[in-house]
Amino acid sequence: MKASCGFQDLTVSDWYAVNHEKLDKLKWTEFIAALRKCFLPRNWVATTEVKLLNCHQREEQTFDDWVDQVEKINVLLCSSTSAFSDDRLRSHLTANAVVDLRDFVAKPTTIAVTDYEDWKAMMSTRDITRVRDRLRMLHLINAHAASRSSKVSSSGVSSMPTAAGSGGKKHPLVLTDEEKELLKKFGGCFKCRRFFVKCRTGSCKTGPPDGSTYHALTMADVDAARSRRDKENKSSTVAAVEDIVTDMDSSSSVVAAVADLAASVAGASVDDGSGSDTDNFQYVAPLSVPHLSFTAIIHSPSEVASPLPLLIDSGSPTVLIRDDLVSQLKLRRRKLPHPYPMGNAWGEGRKSCNDYVHLKVSSPDFAWSSVVCQAIIVPSLFAPVILGRPFLKANKLLVDHASDAVTVANTGFDIRNHPTPAAADHSHAALCASQRRVLDELRERTRDKLEATEANILPRVPAVLAIREHLESVAQHEQLLCENASMKREFADLFPSSLPAVERLPTDVYHCFELKQPDIVIHRRQYDCPKQYREVWRKMLQDHLDAGHLHPSNSPYVSPCFLIPKSDPTAEPRWVNDYRLLNNNTVPDSHPLPKIADILSDCAKGKVWGKTDMINAFFQTRVHPNHVKYSAITTPWGLYEWTVMPQCCRNAPATHQRRRFSALRKYIGKFCHVYLDDIIIWSDSVEQH
C-alpha cells in the first residue's frame, strides 16, 4: 500500500508492519476505518463535531482565515456520517459570522447565489471592505485618544513668566547654594523666595519675584521675615489650612489639608533652585526596603542542615531553590513533566528548568514545620531559596508588610520571630561523644537494677551444662540438615533443576485475561537491550521455548519486555514484561492475599517450622488458549506469546494464590499457610513435622 511509506509516527508504522498482510487486502475506506478504530478515541467523531460547531468568527479574524479553519476541521470528519455538506457548511458559516457579514448574508443578492464557492468569494469580497473599515475606525480612535492625552498633559504645565522686554516681570537669577540653604533652614519657598511661609513650589500662588528689583538673600532678610511673622502670630507653631486646586481634564476638586509647620516642611515638594515652575514632588515612602527573609532549617535525608536565610516573596508564582544547595543537602532530584520557563523582570534571557525537589522547612527551634512543597531547581539565585506563593498558600501563611510578620492564618503563630540557635557541631566525633555520654548516663542509672537481677533473679548456669546445651543444639541442626537432604532425595521429581515442561501442567485450571474493552488493540515498540545481556537473554528465551512456555506469535497485541540485573552479578537477570497498558484494560481479580499478622499468629502455635519456596511458580499455570494472544511480547529476536502465566500481568498473583489455597484449603490455619509462592509449615516436634 503506497500510503504506508509516508507514515511519520513510529507506532502507526509498527502497527502496519505487523498487520500488513491483512491491511493490504482492504479498500481505502476500510483501511481508514481500521486505522481510526485502532488509534483514535472512541468518541473522536463527537469531539471533532463539537469543536466544529463551536468555531465562531472573531472580529479581528478575516473571513478567508476562518473558512480555512472550519474546512480543515470538517476534513477530519470525511467518510463519517457527521461530515458537513456544502449546504450545511454555508448555514454554519452564516450563523457564526460577525454581525456585519450576517447582515450582508440576509440581502436578496447574496441569497440568490446558490453555488458554495461563488458564495464564499462574494463573502470574502465583502469581508475585505469590513476589515478595511474596522482598521480605519481603530486608527481614528487612536488618533483622537493621542490628541486628547496631549491636551491633558499641556493643561497641567504652567507657562514661564514673560521676559522684561515683553511687558512682564523679569525672571530672577538662579538660586545660589547659600540661598537654598537659607530657604531650607527657615521654611522658605523656592518659588516666591520668602521665609516662614506655608506655600511651597507646587502650591505657591505668589509667583517668582521681579528680577529687576531682586537681590541675593541674606540673614538680614531672614531676621526681617521673622519679625513680621512674630507680629502676625503669637505662637511659633502655626496650623495652616490650604486649598490645593488640581486641574485635570477640565474638572476641579478642592482638597483641604491641615498640617503643622514642621510636618509641611518635611513632606513638601522640593525645587531644584533653577527658578523653573516644574513640580518635583518628594515621595514620603522609602525608595527600597530590605528583603523579607525567614531563617529556617531545610529537611535533608543526608545531614542536619544549619539554619539558612530563605527569601519570602509573595509575588513569585513558584518556589525556587539553588542548584548547589540541592547538591550539598543531597536532596532527590525529580523530573518535571514539562520544562518550566524562567525569565527576569524585564522579560529577557528566558531559560527553562527541568528538575525539582520536595522541600520541607522548619523554624530553627522546630516550633513550626511546613508541609512538603515542590521547589524548582535553578542554576543561580541570589538567595538559597525563594518561598513563593505556592509555599505561602499551602501553609496558610499571611504576610504583614507593615510589621514584617509572617503568621499562620489559623493560629496566629509568627514564624519569623524566633531566635536562631547557635550552629551545633554535627561532626562524627561530636556525635560519638554525645552517644558515649548517653550510654554512660544510662549505665549509671541502671547499675543497681542490673546487679540485683544478676544476683537474685538469673541463676548462674554451670559451664558443663552450657556446653551440653550447645552440643545438643549443634546435633539437632545437623539432624535437620540430614532430614532435609533425605526429603529432597525421596521427592526429587518435585525439585527440578530446569523449567517445568508445559506438557506436565494440569489442564483443569487456566489463567485468563478478561478485558474491559476488547476492541482496544495494544501495540508498543521493543525497548533497547544492552549488549552485555543479549546472550543471556537469548539463552533464557531458548529455555522457555524448549519448555513450551513460549512460541512464535502473529498477535496484534504487542507489549515490550526487558531485563533487570539482580544484586548478585553471577545470577541471571530478571525477565520483566511491560504489561502496563494491558493491565489498565484488564478486569481485576479480587481474590485476597492472607494477612501477615494472621500468619504469624498461627505460626506461634508450633515449635518446629519449615518453609518451602516454589521456583518458577507462575510458570506452572497454563494460559487459556483463547487468551494467549493477549500475552504477546516483542523481543530482539521476534514476536512471541506465553502459553503459561507470565509475570507482571495484573491478575497473576490472584490466580496463583487461588490455586495454592484451593490445593491446601483443609490444612490452612491448622499447620500451614500459603503466601503466593511461599509455604510455611509448623509442628510440635521433628518427628511430627
XYZ file of C-alpha atoms in Angstrom:
689
model
C 0.000 0.000 0.000
C 1.513 3.315 -1.110
C 0.240 5.241 1.935
C 2.318 3.069 4.264
C 5.549 4.641 3.003
C 4.550 8.041 4.389
C 3.808 7.108 7.995
C 5.685 9.520 10.290
C 4.504 8.079 13.603
C 6.556 5.040 14.632
C 3.623 3.434 16.442
C 1.445 3.546 13.310
C 4.353 2.296 11.210
C 4.929 -0.663 13.551
C 1.190 -1.428 13.567
C 1.161 -1.585 9.779
C 4.316 -3.723 9.676
C 2.744 -6.329 11.972
C -0.633 -6.421 10.182
C 0.374 -5.548 6.610
C -0.867 -8.842 5.132
C -4.395 -8.213 6.375
C -4.335 -4.452 5.775
C -3.117 -4.688 2.166
C -6.307 -6.543 1.247
C -8.564 -3.756 2.483
C -10.042 -0.954 0.434
C -9.020 2.592 1.202
C -12.178 3.387 3.185
C -11.854 0.125 5.128
C -8.187 0.839 5.856
C -9.003 4.344 7.152
C -11.765 2.862 9.323
C -9.346 0.294 10.794
C -6.699 2.984 11.395
C -9.171 5.241 13.181
C -10.541 2.383 15.263
C -7.064 1.420 16.444
C -5.563 4.811 17.253
C -8.366 7.343 17.761
C -10.519 7.521 20.907
C -13.971 6.072 20.598
C -15.727 9.448 20.783
C -13.427 11.316 18.395
C -16.253 11.987 15.909
C -18.433 13.669 18.539
C -15.481 15.653 19.905
C -14.492 16.913 16.447
C -18.112 17.802 15.612
C -18.445 19.824 18.832
C -15.196 21.637 18.001
C -16.578 22.469 14.554
C -19.900 23.734 15.949
C -18.096 25.959 18.465
C -15.936 27.632 15.807
C -17.026 31.308 15.588
C -15.516 34.167 13.605
C -13.727 36.778 15.706
C -13.889 40.468 14.933
C -10.179 40.674 14.066
C -10.273 37.455 12.013
C -10.721 37.585 8.251
C -13.441 35.541 6.574
C -10.934 33.555 4.483
C -8.862 32.506 7.518
C -11.970 31.478 9.408
C -13.332 29.429 6.477
C -9.959 27.637 6.176
C -10.115 26.783 9.883
C -13.667 25.407 9.601
C -12.961 23.373 6.471
C -9.806 21.850 7.989
C -11.846 20.570 10.922
C -14.528 19.283 8.537
C -11.894 17.335 6.566
C -11.247 15.246 9.691
C -14.887 14.102 9.566
C -14.771 12.918 5.960
C -16.110 9.395 5.335
C -18.166 9.712 8.523
C -21.862 10.482 8.873
C -21.075 13.691 10.795
C -19.223 15.394 7.914
C -20.789 18.718 6.872
C -22.058 19.086 3.300
C -21.645 22.351 1.367
C -25.158 23.473 2.293
C -24.598 22.696 5.956
C -21.230 24.447 5.908
C -22.886 27.520 4.368
C -25.557 27.512 7.085
C -22.894 27.145 9.809
C -20.766 29.976 8.393
C -23.822 32.198 8.089
C -24.873 31.625 11.696
C -21.405 32.141 13.207
C -20.036 35.027 11.139
C -19.599 38.517 12.588
C -22.622 40.842 12.702
C -21.681 42.862 9.600
C -21.431 39.733 7.458
C -24.669 38.277 8.824
C -26.463 41.449 7.699
C -24.878 41.101 4.263
C -25.954 37.425 4.006
C -29.575 38.430 4.564
C -29.626 40.557 1.390
C -31.502 39.097 -1.606
C -28.460 39.355 -3.884
C -26.476 37.089 -1.530
C -29.315 34.640 -1.038
C -29.665 34.280 -4.812
C -26.152 32.813 -5.093
C -26.552 29.021 -4.952
C -23.020 27.809 -5.685
C -20.956 27.376 -2.474
C -17.635 28.567 -3.981
C -19.260 31.654 -5.545
C -20.933 32.424 -2.229
C -17.591 32.228 -0.408
C -15.983 34.565 -2.971
C -18.791 37.122 -2.504
C -18.492 36.922 1.289
C -14.710 37.292 1.098
C -15.034 40.468 -1.012
C -17.499 41.956 1.479
C -15.246 40.979 4.401
C -12.286 42.838 2.871
C -14.363 46.028 3.000
C -15.360 45.268 6.609
C -11.751 44.773 7.686
C -10.652 47.982 5.931
C -13.414 49.984 7.659
C -12.519 48.458 11.006
C -8.834 49.383 10.644
C -9.761 52.931 9.636
C -12.020 53.268 12.697
C -9.300 51.983 15.012
C -6.866 54.494 13.523
C -9.278 57.379 14.142
C -9.880 56.251 17.728
C -6.162 56.040 18.448
C -5.514 59.440 16.896
C -8.302 61.014 18.958
C -7.002 59.407 22.146
C -3.469 60.654 21.423
C -4.635 64.236 20.827
C -6.774 64.126 23.979
C -3.786 62.913 26.006
C -1.556 65.685 24.689
C -4.157 68.318 25.644
C -4.421 66.944 29.169
C -0.624 66.967 29.543
C -0.276 70.528 28.253
C -3.050 71.833 30.518
C -1.125 70.809 33.644
C 2.050 72.798 32.799
C 2.351 76.460 33.871
C 3.710 78.931 31.381
C 7.025 80.642 32.111
C 6.987 84.316 33.134
C 7.373 86.667 30.242
C 10.615 88.456 29.638
C 11.100 92.041 30.742
C 11.053 93.247 27.184
C 7.508 91.952 26.616
C 5.924 93.958 29.428
C 6.100 91.250 32.146
C 8.358 90.781 35.130
C 11.966 89.896 34.599
C 12.757 86.359 35.802
C 15.178 86.418 38.784
C 18.590 84.821 38.712
C 19.103 81.145 39.612
C 19.325 80.465 43.351
C 22.799 80.037 44.760
C 23.711 77.231 47.163
C 23.747 79.687 50.089
C 20.238 80.904 49.250
C 18.966 77.314 49.003
C 20.365 76.519 52.450
C 18.690 79.601 53.971
C 15.318 78.754 52.395
C 15.510 75.114 53.566
C 16.580 76.075 57.085
C 13.992 78.800 57.672
C 10.922 77.327 55.925
C 11.177 79.264 52.713
C 9.634 78.752 49.288
C 11.966 78.249 46.324
C 9.452 79.899 44.017
C 8.437 83.153 45.733
C 11.704 83.151 47.773
C 10.057 84.226 51.043
C 10.853 82.895 54.523
C 8.458 81.392 57.123
C 5.615 80.863 54.641
C 3.239 77.946 54.262
C 3.362 77.756 50.476
C 5.780 75.556 48.563
C 6.881 75.284 44.948
C 3.973 73.104 43.865
C 1.294 75.184 45.600
C 2.730 78.708 45.501
C 0.329 81.249 44.008
C 2.503 84.328 44.529
C 4.962 83.514 41.775
C 8.628 84.414 41.498
C 9.827 87.920 42.495
C 10.653 90.632 39.954
C 14.169 90.137 38.702
C 14.757 93.875 38.256
C 14.409 94.573 41.996
C 15.589 91.187 43.351
C 18.739 90.966 45.486
C 20.526 87.939 46.892
C 19.010 86.536 50.110
C 20.954 87.033 53.370
C 20.445 86.605 57.127
C 19.100 90.156 57.259
C 16.161 89.021 55.105
C 15.628 86.067 57.468
C 15.532 88.395 60.523
C 13.116 90.759 58.813
C 10.812 87.875 57.882
C 10.960 86.518 61.449
C 9.954 89.917 62.867
C 6.962 90.124 60.536
C 5.931 86.569 61.475
C 6.164 87.256 65.222
C 3.929 90.262 64.865
C 1.286 88.290 62.978
C 1.354 85.156 65.140
C 1.566 84.628 68.855
C 2.953 81.076 68.778
C 5.853 79.503 66.932
C 3.692 76.620 65.616
C 1.024 77.537 63.103
C -1.760 75.304 61.874
C -2.249 76.118 58.230
C -5.274 75.324 56.194
C -4.630 75.443 52.492
C -6.704 74.751 49.417
C -4.988 72.873 46.652
C -6.775 73.134 43.357
C -5.842 70.436 40.851
C -6.934 70.839 37.276
C -7.344 67.519 35.471
C -9.470 67.073 32.347
C -11.348 70.395 32.830
C -12.666 69.374 36.270
C -11.621 70.880 39.612
C -11.606 69.485 43.106
C -10.683 71.219 46.348
C -8.641 69.372 48.977
C -8.265 70.788 52.478
C -5.032 69.792 54.229
C -4.163 70.546 57.830
C -0.546 70.187 58.920
C 1.786 71.926 61.336
C 4.772 73.827 60.019
C 7.376 71.141 60.734
C 5.329 68.425 59.031
C 4.762 70.640 55.998
C 8.484 71.267 55.666
C 9.267 67.509 55.883
C 6.604 66.452 53.362
C 6.889 69.415 50.986
C 7.834 69.187 47.347
C 11.405 70.161 46.548
C 12.556 72.635 43.870
C 15.990 72.311 42.316
C 16.553 76.078 42.670
C 16.672 76.728 38.942
C 13.676 79.039 39.058
C 11.535 76.678 36.944
C 7.867 76.208 37.783
C 8.000 72.421 37.148
C 6.876 70.486 40.256
C 9.284 67.879 41.675
C 7.379 66.070 44.420
C 9.297 64.135 47.093
C 7.633 60.764 47.813
C 7.323 60.038 51.554
C 7.792 56.228 51.237
C 11.372 54.894 51.177
C 12.892 54.053 47.819
C 13.695 50.475 48.910
C 13.261 48.219 51.930
C 15.176 45.089 52.997
C 14.071 41.688 51.752
C 11.612 39.748 53.898
C 13.611 36.681 54.936
C 12.847 33.688 57.125
C 15.646 31.833 58.902
C 14.818 28.138 58.710
C 16.266 24.635 58.552
C 15.769 22.605 55.370
C 14.915 18.951 55.961
C 17.573 16.764 54.346
C 17.965 12.953 54.223
C 21.756 13.156 54.477
C 22.581 15.511 57.333
C 21.215 18.011 59.816
C 21.392 21.297 57.933
C 22.293 24.602 59.538
C 19.722 27.431 59.550
C 19.661 29.441 56.324
C 18.011 32.778 55.419
C 15.185 31.951 52.995
C 13.574 34.751 50.997
C 9.780 35.165 51.271
C 8.341 36.536 48.030
C 4.553 36.829 47.864
C 4.825 37.868 44.205
C 6.671 34.786 42.981
C 4.391 32.216 41.257
C 6.604 29.294 42.272
C 9.191 28.096 44.807
C 12.857 28.169 43.709
C 15.964 26.521 45.170
C 19.588 26.923 44.163
C 21.319 24.011 42.412
C 24.423 23.954 44.611
C 22.256 23.805 47.759
C 20.426 20.754 46.380
C 23.780 19.019 45.812
C 25.026 19.996 49.257
C 21.928 18.673 51.057
C 21.722 15.642 48.718
C 18.047 16.201 48.012
C 16.488 13.837 45.498
C 16.096 15.408 42.067
C 12.861 14.739 40.206
C 11.912 15.429 36.600
C 9.214 17.976 35.755
C 6.520 16.700 33.358
C 7.164 19.773 31.196
C 10.077 22.285 31.182
C 9.297 25.319 33.352
C 10.150 28.635 31.594
C 12.126 31.149 33.644
C 12.965 34.812 32.979
C 13.946 38.022 34.683
C 11.769 41.012 35.496
C 12.483 42.565 32.077
C 11.347 39.506 30.111
C 14.875 38.867 28.801
C 17.199 35.885 28.989
C 14.433 33.294 29.223
C 15.534 29.760 30.079
C 13.778 26.595 31.149
C 14.241 24.331 34.189
C 13.632 20.584 34.116
C 14.161 19.363 37.715
C 12.502 19.914 41.073
C 12.770 18.647 44.666
C 10.414 18.120 47.562
C 11.079 20.902 50.063
C 10.170 20.968 53.736
C 11.475 23.563 56.193
C 11.217 24.182 59.934
C 11.916 27.080 62.223
C 15.315 26.873 63.993
C 13.688 25.674 67.249
C 11.344 23.296 65.333
C 8.343 25.075 66.817
C 6.841 25.206 63.319
C 7.290 22.992 60.253
C 5.911 23.437 56.766
C 4.138 20.974 54.545
C 6.095 19.437 51.667
C 6.192 21.727 48.626
C 7.707 21.388 45.170
C 10.727 23.637 44.546
C 12.142 24.147 41.050
C 15.938 23.859 40.791
C 17.629 26.873 39.175
C 21.369 27.180 38.430
C 21.854 30.574 40.106
C 19.887 32.545 42.685
C 20.763 35.480 44.939
C 19.148 33.642 47.907
C 19.366 29.932 48.817
C 15.594 29.505 48.472
C 12.739 31.762 47.322
C 9.476 30.832 49.034
C 6.797 31.943 46.596
C 3.004 31.912 46.610
C 2.639 28.080 46.441
C 4.548 27.807 49.735
C 2.552 30.595 51.399
C -0.767 29.213 50.143
C -0.089 25.587 51.097
C 0.986 26.556 54.636
C -1.795 29.183 55.060
C 0.688 31.989 55.790
C -0.256 35.684 55.907
C 2.409 38.299 55.124
C 2.046 41.608 57.006
C 4.371 44.096 55.272
C 3.659 46.814 57.839
C 5.142 44.811 60.734
C 7.325 42.417 58.667
C 5.478 39.466 60.190
C 4.576 36.131 58.588
C 1.820 34.451 60.605
C -0.097 31.191 60.302
C -3.720 32.009 59.448
C -5.492 29.658 61.866
C -3.142 30.025 64.878
C -1.596 33.491 64.525
C 1.883 31.985 65.061
C 4.637 34.282 63.721
C 7.272 32.091 62.122
C 9.873 34.901 61.806
C 10.065 35.959 65.463
C 12.168 33.049 66.659
C 15.862 33.398 67.523
C 18.298 31.326 65.517
C 20.078 28.794 67.753
C 23.825 28.528 67.686
C 25.119 26.205 64.989
C 25.576 22.768 66.510
C 28.616 20.595 65.896
C 27.349 17.674 63.828
C 30.739 16.109 63.127
C 31.278 12.370 63.586
C 33.460 12.847 66.651
C 30.886 15.089 68.328
C 28.088 12.598 67.656
C 30.160 9.717 69.055
C 30.978 11.719 72.169
C 27.298 12.533 72.644
C 26.345 8.872 72.285
C 29.012 7.847 74.827
C 27.665 10.352 77.325
C 24.141 8.977 76.909
C 25.357 5.370 77.359
C 27.406 6.260 80.432
C 24.421 8.012 81.996
C 22.134 5.061 81.180
C 24.638 2.569 82.608
C 24.997 4.618 85.797
C 21.247 4.834 86.343
C 20.641 1.116 85.757
C 23.697 -0.219 87.632
C 21.749 -1.151 90.773
C 18.994 -2.905 88.830
C 21.476 -4.937 86.804
C 23.337 -6.076 89.922
C 20.074 -7.065 91.647
C 18.932 -9.002 88.572
C 22.179 -10.927 88.231
C 22.319 -11.745 91.953
C 18.693 -12.654 92.717
C 16.788 -13.478 89.539
C 19.079 -15.066 86.959
C 20.525 -18.395 88.100
C 24.154 -18.985 87.254
C 24.476 -21.738 84.642
C 27.320 -24.221 85.187
C 29.869 -24.417 82.392
C 29.231 -28.131 81.783
C 25.503 -27.543 81.324
C 26.147 -24.709 78.887
C 28.480 -26.910 76.813
C 25.913 -29.712 76.822
C 23.159 -27.378 75.567
C 25.426 -26.129 72.791
C 26.298 -29.675 71.669
C 22.625 -30.661 71.636
C 21.823 -27.604 69.536
C 24.563 -28.478 67.033
C 23.408 -32.095 66.849
C 19.807 -31.043 66.304
C 20.877 -28.698 63.494
C 22.816 -31.499 61.778
C 19.816 -33.814 62.130
C 17.570 -31.221 60.434
C 20.065 -30.871 57.570
C 20.104 -34.645 57.086
C 16.311 -34.826 57.149
C 16.106 -32.012 54.609
C 18.562 -33.764 52.238
C 16.726 -37.096 52.644
C 13.391 -35.469 51.800
C 14.844 -33.891 48.652
C 16.224 -37.270 47.515
C 12.906 -39.023 48.178
C 10.881 -36.386 46.275
C 13.496 -35.497 43.671
C 10.838 -35.074 40.974
C 9.378 -32.151 42.934
C 12.711 -30.277 42.971
C 13.587 -29.915 39.240
C 16.695 -28.049 38.159
C 15.141 -26.832 34.900
C 11.917 -25.114 33.858
C 8.812 -27.324 34.118
C 7.606 -28.585 30.736
C 4.195 -27.339 29.676
C 3.035 -30.935 28.963
C 3.248 -31.718 32.705
C 0.999 -28.848 33.748
C -2.652 -29.523 34.673
C -5.388 -28.659 32.181
C -8.244 -28.135 34.644
C -7.282 -24.581 35.579
C -6.244 -21.640 33.375
C -5.210 -18.019 33.729
C -7.498 -15.693 31.752
C -7.249 -12.099 30.539
C -10.701 -10.541 30.963
C -10.572 -7.183 29.124
C -12.689 -4.132 29.900
C -12.747 -3.012 26.247
C -11.896 -5.951 23.958
C -11.828 -3.740 20.847
C -8.737 -1.824 22.073
C -5.585 -3.256 20.454
C -2.350 -2.668 22.387
C 0.769 -2.246 20.271
C 4.069 -0.938 21.687
C 7.666 -0.882 20.474
C 10.512 -3.010 21.804
C 12.992 -1.477 24.262
C 16.712 -1.427 23.591
C 18.757 -4.251 25.134
C 22.348 -3.691 26.366
C 24.857 -5.831 24.531
C 26.151 -7.422 27.750
C 22.730 -9.052 28.343
C 21.901 -10.155 24.778
C 23.474 -13.613 25.047
C 21.919 -14.206 28.483
C 18.530 -13.128 27.150
C 18.897 -15.385 24.117
C 19.627 -18.364 26.420
C 16.633 -17.561 28.661
C 14.396 -17.263 25.590
C 15.597 -20.621 24.261
C 14.967 -22.309 27.640
C 11.360 -21.101 27.611
C 10.941 -22.211 24.003
C 12.288 -25.681 24.843
C 9.908 -25.947 27.814
C 6.960 -24.860 25.679
C 6.344 -21.703 27.698
C 6.740 -19.504 24.610
C 6.083 -19.959 20.910
C 6.228 -17.569 17.925
C 3.214 -15.281 17.554
C 1.384 -13.170 14.982
C -0.905 -11.498 17.542
C -1.855 -7.811 17.062
C -1.433 -7.323 20.843
C 2.220 -6.433 21.406
C 3.841 -5.500 24.743
C 7.569 -4.868 25.292
C 9.855 -6.685 27.730
C 13.302 -6.085 29.196
C 15.861 -7.436 31.696
C 16.708 -6.100 35.157
C 20.051 -7.207 36.673
C 19.977 -8.712 40.167
C 22.186 -7.677 43.061
C 24.194 -10.889 42.604
C 26.334 -10.306 39.460
C 26.661 -14.067 38.883
C 22.888 -14.654 38.798
C 20.803 -14.362 35.656
C 18.911 -11.054 35.296
C 15.185 -10.899 35.893
C 12.847 -11.059 32.886
C 10.204 -8.310 33.131
C 7.172 -7.981 30.846
C 5.833 -4.427 30.487
C 2.070 -5.129 30.570
C 1.068 -1.701 31.913
C -1.338 -0.845 29.075
C -2.763 -4.384 29.110
C -3.203 -4.230 32.900
C -5.100 -0.939 32.624
C -7.579 -2.660 30.294
C -7.881 -5.831 32.428
C -10.784 -6.509 34.800
C -9.175 -7.003 38.246
C -9.390 -10.332 40.085
C -10.386 -9.630 43.710
C -9.067 -12.832 45.300
C -7.389 -11.631 48.550
C -3.926 -12.317 49.932
C -3.734 -13.539 53.569
C -2.803 -11.057 56.289
C 0.755 -11.318 57.577
C -0.465 -10.789 61.149
C -2.753 -13.852 60.895
C 0.090 -15.999 59.541
C 2.446 -15.007 62.366
C -0.264 -15.579 64.967
C -0.889 -19.158 63.743
C 2.844 -19.900 63.444
C 3.203 -19.194 67.172
C 1.352 -22.480 67.837
C 4.319 -24.616 66.737
C 7.847 -25.326 67.923
C 9.394 -26.527 64.667
C 8.936 -24.580 61.425
C 9.721 -25.248 57.806
C 9.402 -23.057 54.723
C 9.076 -24.106 51.086
C 9.829 -21.620 48.319
C 8.368 -22.566 44.954
C 10.613 -21.837 41.966
C 9.116 -20.714 38.648
C 5.767 -20.684 40.439
C 3.862 -18.580 37.891
C 5.044 -20.801 35.025
C 3.097 -23.752 36.489
C -0.295 -22.402 35.347
C -1.455 -22.521 31.741
C -2.942 -19.517 29.925
C -6.357 -20.152 28.371
C -5.862 -20.924 24.654
C -8.285 -18.157 23.641
C -6.339 -15.587 25.689
C -2.773 -16.498 24.669
C -2.789 -13.732 22.038
C -3.052 -11.042 24.736
C 0.279 -12.096 26.302
C 2.362 -11.467 23.147
C 5.734 -9.783 23.740
C 8.308 -8.343 21.367
C 11.991 -9.297 21.741
C 15.140 -8.554 19.725
C 14.577 -11.954 18.070
C 10.924 -11.613 17.119
C 7.381 -11.740 18.462
C 6.405 -14.479 20.942
C 3.431 -15.256 23.170
C 3.209 -17.044 26.518
C 1.394 -20.353 26.890
C 1.950 -20.235 30.667
C 1.025 -17.453 33.077
C 3.649 -14.679 32.639
C 4.911 -12.448 35.386
C 3.882 -8.774 35.660
C 0.320 -9.241 34.430
C -2.375 -7.799 36.667
C -4.193 -10.902 37.935
C -1.241 -13.337 38.077
C -0.832 -13.088 41.921
C -4.567 -13.627 42.448
C -4.633 -16.662 40.106
C -1.586 -18.217 41.776
C -2.912 -17.581 45.313
C -6.273 -19.148 44.385
C -4.599 -22.315 43.044
C -2.393 -22.809 46.131
C -5.240 -22.005 48.523
C -7.566 -24.466 46.757
C -4.956 -27.240 46.941
C -4.286 -26.772 50.687
C -7.639 -25.389 51.790
C -8.343 -28.010 54.515
C -4.859 -27.552 56.045
C -4.725 -23.738 56.024
C -4.532 -22.436 59.603
C -4.073 -25.935 61.090
C -0.392 -26.488 60.360
C 0.417 -24.412 57.255
C -0.157 -21.141 55.455
C 0.371 -20.075 51.839
C 1.511 -16.646 50.655
C 1.980 -16.651 46.879
C 4.993 -18.930 46.205
C 5.950 -19.398 49.915
C 4.501 -22.183 52.103
C 5.223 -22.276 55.846
C 4.581 -25.415 57.958
C 4.710 -25.728 61.747
C 4.531 -28.656 64.212
C 5.337 -29.577 67.801
C 8.284 -31.927 67.117
C 10.683 -33.026 64.410
C 9.009 -36.435 64.136
C 5.576 -34.865 63.657
C 6.992 -32.422 61.168
